[in-house]
Amino acid sequence: MQTILSIDTSCDETSVAVTKGRKVISHIEYSQILLHKKWGGIVPSLARWAHKEKIGMVIEESLRRAARYGIGWDDISAVAVTCGPGLAIALEVGIEWAKKLAREKRKKLIAVNHLEGHLYSVFAQNSQGKPERESKFPYLGLIVSGGHTELVIFKKDLEYEIIGSTLDDAVGEALDKAAKMLGLGYPGGPVIERLAKEINNLDLYKFPRPMWKNQSLNFSFSGLKTSFLYFLRNLSEKEKMNKINYLASSFQEAAFDSILKKVKQAFKIYSLNRIVVGGGVSANMRLRLKLRKLAREISGEVIFPPYKYLCQDNAAMIGVVADLYYRRRWFVKDFSILERVPRAKIDKRYY
Ligand code: KG4
Ligand code: ZN
């Protein structure tokens, strides 16, 4: 088992972790949410600036925490970094630092795919090795975040087949946009979840379920977003405010039902009954409940990241993947040609 220092600067979290196998020894993140909030979404140039400002400090703090477990640079055998997908100019900051550290400290450099990280977040453990969870391949893999809505067959370690993707917005992005239309600020997913819960997730308006009749396993949220927009246009500001819980909840139900439909289809087509789910939206209790119910119906199993911080972007999940890369000796040989790949698919490798 290798001790690895990992960096993720793919979006709006500057995150650094020290991991040992699947165990997360230390994890530090600096969230830029407050910085982007007033713009109603992520501003790439601001993200880059903030990553540059904070990353040195975040690395130091992560090492300081690891030192409490007696771990220092002498014990660390590699530096891992997210190379994509993500915001190009944000990814660059992490890559630059990872190269610098690997050179200075004479460590191996490992370039990790961020989406693999989201899937493996379900297998991350705390420093005591909890939860134990052993993998039982094959699984369906579902990534639901601000940038991605992807369905894959997770065949075995580090092997995936993409079977469905969003044709337009990611589900987190759709929730964020709906929240913005309701004047709820950024990020919208957690606020929508709270408002919906207050009225027991009632689905008053029954907005159209995207891709319901479509046989493919792809997702689409732009139609739902448009019908939501048109619906809101017919309401006065006062009506909108009075109905805000019902609007939020109905939107959330439509979005999640369409995800459930595709998961159900995929279970059937591929004769599977286990699924791992990662990404920011996997923190949502309503989505978790729906997926658990579905899994129960087919005597299957659904596995979520065991701790909340593992749902959103984080470097700990990158460390968990990097350990598997290390075992296969998938190292970056020529540091100078390693670059960010902002639109990388889950099966894109960089070494
Ligand atoms: O995984 P993540 O931190 O970043 C990306 O890789 O995109 O996901 C961020 C997304 C945002 O769209 C945010 O609204 C959504 O995850 N999100 C949630 C919840 N917490 C975060 N969506 C629904 N319910 C939540 N509790
Ligand atoms: Zn992500």
Short mmCIF file of N, CA, C and O in Angstrom, two decimals, residues 142 144 259-260 263 267 275 277 286-296 301-302 304:
data_model
loop_
_atom_site.label_atom_id
_atom_site.label_comp_id
_atom_site.label_asym_id
_atom_site.label_seq_id
_atom_site.Cartn_x
_atom_site.Cartn_y
_atom_site.Cartn_z
N LEU A 142 -22.78 5.35 -11.49
CA LEU A 142 -23.51 6.57 -11.84
C LEU A 142 -22.77 7.76 -11.26
O LEU A 142 -22.50 7.79 -10.06
N VAL A 144 -23.17 11.74 -10.77
CA VAL A 144 -24.13 12.85 -10.85
C VAL A 144 -23.50 14.07 -10.17
O VAL A 144 -23.40 14.14 -8.96
N ILE A 259 -33.53 10.13 -13.88
CA ILE A 259 -32.31 9.37 -13.60
C ILE A 259 -32.67 7.94 -13.21
O ILE A 259 -32.09 6.97 -13.70
N LEU A 260 -33.68 7.82 -12.33
CA LEU A 260 -34.09 6.49 -11.88
C LEU A 260 -34.52 5.61 -13.03
O LEU A 260 -34.20 4.42 -13.09
N VAL A 263 -31.52 4.26 -14.81
CA VAL A 263 -30.81 3.28 -13.99
C VAL A 263 -31.56 1.95 -14.02
O VAL A 263 -30.96 0.88 -14.19
N PHE A 267 -30.10 -1.56 -15.38
CA PHE A 267 -30.05 -2.79 -14.56
C PHE A 267 -30.59 -3.96 -15.38
O PHE A 267 -30.03 -5.05 -15.39
N ILE A 275 -25.13 -0.97 -7.78
CA ILE A 275 -24.72 0.30 -8.38
C ILE A 275 -23.91 1.12 -7.39
O ILE A 275 -24.22 1.13 -6.19
N VAL A 277 -22.63 5.10 -6.70
CA VAL A 277 -23.06 6.44 -7.11
C VAL A 277 -22.14 7.49 -6.50
O VAL A 277 -21.92 7.49 -5.28
N ARG A 286 -32.97 12.73 -1.07
CA ARG A 286 -34.13 12.31 -1.86
C ARG A 286 -33.68 11.34 -2.96
O ARG A 286 -34.30 10.30 -3.17
N LEU A 287 -32.59 11.68 -3.63
CA LEU A 287 -32.06 10.79 -4.68
C LEU A 287 -31.63 9.47 -4.06
O LEU A 287 -31.89 8.39 -4.60
N ARG A 288 -30.99 9.56 -2.89
CA ARG A 288 -30.54 8.33 -2.23
C ARG A 288 -31.72 7.42 -1.91
O ARG A 288 -31.66 6.22 -2.13
N LEU A 289 -32.79 8.04 -1.40
CA LEU A 289 -33.97 7.25 -1.05
C LEU A 289 -34.55 6.54 -2.27
O LEU A 289 -34.87 5.35 -2.24
N LYS A 290 -34.66 7.28 -3.37
CA LYS A 290 -35.22 6.69 -4.59
C LYS A 290 -34.34 5.54 -5.10
O LYS A 290 -34.85 4.50 -5.51
N LEU A 291 -33.04 5.73 -5.05
CA LEU A 291 -32.15 4.67 -5.53
C LEU A 291 -32.17 3.46 -4.60
O LEU A 291 -32.13 2.32 -5.04
N ARG A 292 -32.25 3.72 -3.29
CA ARG A 292 -32.32 2.60 -2.33
C ARG A 292 -33.58 1.78 -2.56
O ARG A 292 -33.56 0.56 -2.50
N LYS A 293 -34.68 2.49 -2.82
CA LYS A 293 -35.97 1.80 -3.04
C LYS A 293 -35.86 0.92 -4.28
O LYS A 293 -36.25 -0.24 -4.27
N LEU A 294 -35.29 1.48 -5.33
CA LEU A 294 -35.12 0.71 -6.57
C LEU A 294 -34.25 -0.53 -6.32
O LEU A 294 -34.57 -1.62 -6.77
N ALA A 295 -33.16 -0.32 -5.58
CA ALA A 295 -32.26 -1.45 -5.31
C ALA A 295 -32.98 -2.53 -4.52
O ALA A 295 -32.80 -3.72 -4.78
N ARG A 296 -33.81 -2.11 -3.57
CA ARG A 296 -34.57 -3.09 -2.78
C ARG A 296 -35.50 -3.91 -3.67
O ARG A 296 -35.61 -5.12 -3.54
N GLU A 301 -28.21 -3.67 -4.55
CA GLU A 301 -27.47 -2.88 -3.57
C GLU A 301 -27.06 -1.56 -4.21
O GLU A 301 -26.67 -1.53 -5.38
N VAL A 302 -27.16 -0.48 -3.43
CA VAL A 302 -26.67 0.80 -3.92
C VAL A 302 -25.64 1.33 -2.93
O VAL A 302 -25.86 1.25 -1.72
N PHE A 304 -23.13 4.50 -1.80
CA PHE A 304 -22.81 5.93 -1.91
C PHE A 304 -21.49 6.21 -1.21
O PHE A 304 -21.04 5.41 -0.38
#
